Amino acid sequence: MRTHKWRHSIGAFINVEAFGTGGLDLVCQSGPGSWPSSVYAQSAIYPMAYSAAQMTKGFSRVEESLDDLALDVPDARKQFLAYVEKAKTIGWLDSSFHYGNSINGKENGACQ
């Protein structure tokens, strides 16, 4: 931004990720009441966002189907565990998310 021709006229910018070339854009992280999210929602042709609850539920649903999935993909559980750890690392899943059999009375896919 220090050398771009717009540098003196930009007060803020929103970094959006895309789903491949020509795909929909996506706001990755935003706090509650965030004005950039409001501007994005009003300006984007196809605004899209996910909540932490949606990510948790989605990973939980995949975990529930691993036994069936393993019939076609033998290392499905190993791949799933790698994706869970990656999702925790990049902030898509809360670090307290756990998987596998019930732990400390918590259901699968629960955050503690």
C-alpha atoms as a PDB file:
ATOM      1  CA  MET A   1       0.000   0.000   0.000  1.00  0.00           C
ATOM      2  CA  ARG A   2       2.914   2.373   0.434  1.00  0.00           C
ATOM      3  CA  THR A   3       3.519   2.628  -3.290  1.00  0.00           C
ATOM      4  CA  HIS A   4       0.058   2.191  -4.803  1.00  0.00           C
ATOM      5  CA  LYS A   5      -1.412   5.194  -6.607  1.00  0.00           C
ATOM      6  CA  TRP A   6      -4.540   5.058  -4.398  1.00  0.00           C
ATOM      7  CA  ARG A   7      -2.554   5.094  -1.129  1.00  0.00           C
ATOM      8  CA  HIS A   8      -3.576   8.677  -0.201  1.00  0.00           C
ATOM      9  CA  SER A   9      -7.283   8.144  -0.852  1.00  0.00           C
ATOM     10  CA  ILE A  10      -7.768   4.795   0.943  1.00  0.00           C
ATOM     11  CA  GLY A  11      -8.748   4.903   4.602  1.00  0.00           C
ATOM     12  CA  ALA A  12      -9.537   1.193   4.950  1.00  0.00           C
ATOM     13  CA  PHE A  13      -9.786  -1.868   2.769  1.00  0.00           C
ATOM     14  CA  ILE A  14     -11.459  -5.242   3.064  1.00  0.00           C
ATOM     15  CA  ASN A  15      -9.408  -8.296   2.223  1.00  0.00           C
ATOM     16  CA  VAL A  16     -11.731 -10.849   0.647  1.00  0.00           C
ATOM     17  CA  GLU A  17     -10.944 -14.390  -0.299  1.00  0.00           C
ATOM     18  CA  ALA A  18     -12.343 -16.009  -3.429  1.00  0.00           C
ATOM     19  CA  PHE A  19     -13.489 -19.501  -4.281  1.00  0.00           C
ATOM     20  CA  GLY A  20     -11.210 -20.033  -7.269  1.00  0.00           C
ATOM     21  CA  THR A  21     -11.196 -17.895 -10.375  1.00  0.00           C
ATOM     22  CA  GLY A  22     -14.473 -16.133 -10.867  1.00  0.00           C
ATOM     23  CA  GLY A  23     -15.883 -17.560  -7.657  1.00  0.00           C
ATOM     24  CA  LEU A  24     -17.877 -15.814  -4.992  1.00  0.00           C
ATOM     25  CA  ASP A  25     -15.990 -13.639  -2.542  1.00  0.00           C
ATOM     26  CA  LEU A  26     -16.137 -14.237   1.197  1.00  0.00           C
ATOM     27  CA  VAL A  27     -15.411 -12.121   4.278  1.00  0.00           C
ATOM     28  CA  CYS A  28     -13.188 -14.362   6.395  1.00  0.00           C
ATOM     29  CA  GLN A  29     -13.276 -12.714   9.810  1.00  0.00           C
ATOM     30  CA  SER A  30     -15.338  -9.935  11.271  1.00  0.00           C
ATOM     31  CA  GLY A  31     -16.384  -8.794  14.717  1.00  0.00           C
ATOM     32  CA  PRO A  32     -19.941  -8.050  15.815  1.00  0.00           C
ATOM     33  CA  GLY A  33     -21.318  -4.713  14.603  1.00  0.00           C
ATOM     34  CA  SER A  34     -18.465  -4.357  12.139  1.00  0.00           C
ATOM     35  CA  TRP A  35     -19.045  -1.513   9.664  1.00  0.00           C
ATOM     36  CA  PRO A  36     -16.830  -3.133   6.997  1.00  0.00           C
ATOM     37  CA  SER A  37     -19.133  -6.162   7.057  1.00  0.00           C
ATOM     38  CA  SER A  38     -22.160  -3.917   6.582  1.00  0.00           C
ATOM     39  CA  VAL A  39     -20.522  -2.135   3.649  1.00  0.00           C
ATOM     40  CA  TYR A  40     -19.519  -5.476   2.160  1.00  0.00           C
ATOM     41  CA  ALA A  41     -23.053  -6.872   2.542  1.00  0.00           C
ATOM     42  CA  GLN A  42     -24.535  -3.827   0.836  1.00  0.00           C
ATOM     43  CA  SER A  43     -21.923  -3.599  -1.926  1.00  0.00           C
ATOM     44  CA  ALA A  44     -21.091  -7.151  -2.965  1.00  0.00           C
ATOM     45  CA  ILE A  45     -23.173  -8.627  -5.756  1.00  0.00           C
ATOM     46  CA  TYR A  46     -23.365 -11.969  -3.943  1.00  0.00           C
ATOM     47  CA  PRO A  47     -22.251 -11.379  -0.322  1.00  0.00           C
ATOM     48  CA  MET A  48     -21.334 -14.500   1.593  1.00  0.00           C
ATOM     49  CA  ALA A  49     -20.193 -15.204   5.147  1.00  0.00           C
ATOM     50  CA  TYR A  50     -20.043 -18.129   7.557  1.00  0.00           C
ATOM     51  CA  SER A  51     -20.450 -18.102  11.312  1.00  0.00           C
ATOM     52  CA  ALA A  52     -18.333 -20.071  13.743  1.00  0.00           C
ATOM     53  CA  ALA A  53     -21.454 -22.080  14.578  1.00  0.00           C
ATOM     54  CA  GLN A  54     -21.871 -23.061  10.928  1.00  0.00           C
ATOM     55  CA  MET A  55     -18.241 -24.198  10.702  1.00  0.00           C
ATOM     56  CA  THR A  56     -18.557 -26.229  13.905  1.00  0.00           C
ATOM     57  CA  LYS A  57     -21.783 -27.845  12.731  1.00  0.00           C
ATOM     58  CA  GLY A  58     -20.302 -28.613   9.305  1.00  0.00           C
ATOM     59  CA  PHE A  59     -17.215 -30.289  10.738  1.00  0.00           C
ATOM     60  CA  SER A  60     -19.450 -32.191  13.183  1.00  0.00           C
ATOM     61  CA  ARG A  61     -21.583 -33.523  10.335  1.00  0.00           C
ATOM     62  CA  VAL A  62     -18.529 -34.729   8.430  1.00  0.00           C
ATOM     63  CA  GLU A  63     -17.266 -36.435  11.589  1.00  0.00           C
ATOM     64  CA  GLU A  64     -20.606 -38.207  11.996  1.00  0.00           C
ATOM     65  CA  SER A  65     -20.324 -39.689   8.501  1.00  0.00           C
ATOM     66  CA  LEU A  66     -16.679 -40.798   8.654  1.00  0.00           C
ATOM     67  CA  ASP A  67     -17.490 -44.496   9.054  1.00  0.00           C
ATOM     68  CA  ASP A  68     -19.516 -44.489   5.831  1.00  0.00           C
ATOM     69  CA  LEU A  69     -17.012 -42.250   4.067  1.00  0.00           C
ATOM     70  CA  ALA A  70     -14.175 -44.619   5.023  1.00  0.00           C
ATOM     71  CA  LEU A  71     -15.765 -47.319   2.848  1.00  0.00           C
ATOM     72  CA  ASP A  72     -14.773 -45.240  -0.192  1.00  0.00           C
ATOM     73  CA  VAL A  73     -11.848 -43.299   1.266  1.00  0.00           C
ATOM     74  CA  PRO A  74      -9.926 -45.610   3.619  1.00  0.00           C
ATOM     75  CA  ASP A  75      -7.918 -42.804   5.231  1.00  0.00           C
ATOM     76  CA  ALA A  76     -10.936 -40.497   5.628  1.00  0.00           C
ATOM     77  CA  ARG A  77     -10.485 -40.190   9.403  1.00  0.00           C
ATOM     78  CA  LYS A  78      -6.806 -39.305   9.044  1.00  0.00           C
ATOM     79  CA  GLN A  79      -7.639 -36.661   6.423  1.00  0.00           C
ATOM     80  CA  PHE A  80     -10.478 -35.299   8.552  1.00  0.00           C
ATOM     81  CA  LEU A  81      -8.242 -34.960  11.613  1.00  0.00           C
ATOM     82  CA  ALA A  82      -5.670 -33.074   9.518  1.00  0.00           C
ATOM     83  CA  TYR A  83      -8.359 -30.696   8.252  1.00  0.00           C
ATOM     84  CA  VAL A  84      -9.674 -30.125  11.779  1.00  0.00           C
ATOM     85  CA  GLU A  85      -6.205 -29.189  13.017  1.00  0.00           C
ATOM     86  CA  LYS A  86      -5.686 -26.903  10.006  1.00  0.00           C
ATOM     87  CA  ALA A  87      -9.082 -25.250  10.614  1.00  0.00           C
ATOM     88  CA  LYS A  88      -8.130 -24.640  14.246  1.00  0.00           C
ATOM     89  CA  THR A  89      -4.781 -23.182  13.218  1.00  0.00           C
ATOM     90  CA  ILE A  90      -6.268 -20.685  10.767  1.00  0.00           C
ATOM     91  CA  GLY A  91      -9.162 -19.755  13.060  1.00  0.00           C
ATOM     92  CA  TRP A  92     -12.066 -21.449  11.265  1.00  0.00           C
ATOM     93  CA  LEU A  93     -12.707 -23.673  14.279  1.00  0.00           C
ATOM     94  CA  ASP A  94     -12.369 -22.808  17.937  1.00  0.00           C
ATOM     95  CA  SER A  95      -9.347 -24.452  19.547  1.00  0.00           C
ATOM     96  CA  SER A  96     -11.662 -26.216  22.024  1.00  0.00           C
ATOM     97  CA  PHE A  97     -13.389 -28.148  19.204  1.00  0.00           C
ATOM     98  CA  HIS A  98     -12.871 -31.874  19.680  1.00  0.00           C
ATOM     99  CA  TYR A  99     -13.770 -34.917  17.656  1.00  0.00           C
ATOM    100  CA  GLY A 100     -14.001 -38.632  18.108  1.00  0.00           C
ATOM    101  CA  ASN A 101     -15.873 -40.354  20.906  1.00  0.00           C
ATOM    102  CA  SER A 102     -17.529 -38.322  23.607  1.00  0.00           C
ATOM    103  CA  ILE A 103     -14.990 -36.555  25.806  1.00  0.00           C
ATOM    104  CA  ASN A 104     -15.813 -35.455  29.363  1.00  0.00           C
ATOM    105  CA  GLY A 105     -19.532 -35.811  28.673  1.00  0.00           C
ATOM    106  CA  LYS A 106     -19.400 -33.458  25.679  1.00  0.00           C
ATOM    107  CA  GLU A 107     -21.002 -34.481  22.412  1.00  0.00           C
ATOM    108  CA  ASN A 108     -18.938 -35.002  19.270  1.00  0.00           C
ATOM    109  CA  GLY A 109     -18.118 -31.749  17.558  1.00  0.00           C
ATOM    110  CA  ALA A 110     -18.749 -29.669  20.648  1.00  0.00           C
ATOM    111  CA  CYS A 111     -16.738 -26.709  21.834  1.00  0.00           C
ATOM    112  CA  GLN A 112     -15.896 -26.829  25.529  1.00  0.00           C
END
